[in-house]
Amino acid sequence: DTLGMTKGYLILFEIKPSSIVKWRTRLKWKKVFHQKKKITVVEM
């Protein structure tokens, strides 16, 4: 909001090691709209 942007990214990191949670199930992309802003959520 303070920068006047209409889109952005939210990146969430998993703290478990990749030996427990494999990358193919860990990595997820999702597009979300909030207050007329497009947010790409990346889970890894």
C-alpha positions as a LaTeX table, in Angstrom:
\begin{tabular}{lrrr}
\hline
Residue & $x$ (\AA) & $y$ (\AA) & $z$ (\AA) \\
\hline
Asp1 & 0.00 & 0.00 & 0.00 \\
Thr2 & 2.69 & 2.51 & 0.91 \\
Leu3 & 4.42 & 2.06 & $-2.45$ \\
Gly4 & 1.21 & 2.25 & $-4.48$ \\
Met5 & 1.77 & $-1.20$ & $-6.00$ \\
Thr6 & $-1.16$ & $-3.19$ & $-7.42$ \\
Lys7 & 0.61 & $-6.54$ & $-7.45$ \\
Gly8 & 3.30 & $-8.33$ & $-5.49$ \\
Tyr9 & 4.67 & $-11.59$ & $-4.11$ \\
Leu10 & 4.42 & $-13.24$ & $-0.72$ \\
Ile11 & 7.05 & $-15.94$ & $-0.29$ \\
Leu12 & 6.65 & $-18.45$ & 2.54 \\
Phe13 & 9.52 & $-20.74$ & 3.50 \\
Glu14 & 9.09 & $-24.18$ & 5.09 \\
Ile15 & 11.57 & $-24.75$ & 7.90 \\
Lys16 & 11.50 & $-28.54$ & 7.64 \\
Pro17 & 14.43 & $-30.03$ & 5.69 \\
Ser18 & 13.84 & $-31.31$ & 2.18 \\
Ser19 & 14.51 & $-34.86$ & 3.39 \\
Ile20 & 11.19 & $-34.68$ & 5.29 \\
Val21 & 9.10 & $-32.62$ & 2.85 \\
Lys22 & 10.05 & $-33.23$ & $-0.79$ \\
Trp23 & 10.32 & $-30.27$ & $-3.19$ \\
Arg24 & 7.63 & $-31.54$ & $-5.55$ \\
Thr25 & 5.05 & $-31.37$ & $-2.73$ \\
Arg26 & 6.55 & $-28.33$ & $-1.02$ \\
Leu27 & 6.61 & $-25.87$ & $-3.94$ \\
Lys28 & 3.19 & $-24.29$ & $-4.53$ \\
Trp29 & 2.08 & $-21.18$ & $-6.44$ \\
Lys30 & $-1.28$ & $-19.53$ & $-5.85$ \\
Lys31 & $-2.76$ & $-16.23$ & $-7.10$ \\
Val32 & $-4.85$ & $-14.29$ & $-4.57$ \\
Phe33 & $-6.71$ & $-11.01$ & $-4.87$ \\
His34 & $-6.99$ & $-8.79$ & $-1.79$ \\
Gln35 & $-8.32$ & $-5.23$ & $-1.77$ \\
Lys36 & $-7.98$ & $-4.95$ & $-5.57$ \\
Lys37 & $-4.38$ & $-6.14$ & $-5.43$ \\
Lys38 & $-3.00$ & $-9.26$ & $-7.13$ \\
Ile39 & $-0.73$ & $-11.26$ & $-4.82$ \\
Thr40 & 1.22 & $-14.31$ & $-5.93$ \\
Val41 & 1.79 & $-16.58$ & $-2.97$ \\
Val42 & 4.79 & $-18.90$ & $-3.30$ \\
Glu43 & 5.23 & $-21.68$ & $-0.73$ \\
Met44 & 8.59 & $-23.42$ & $-0.63$ \\
\hline
\end{tabular}
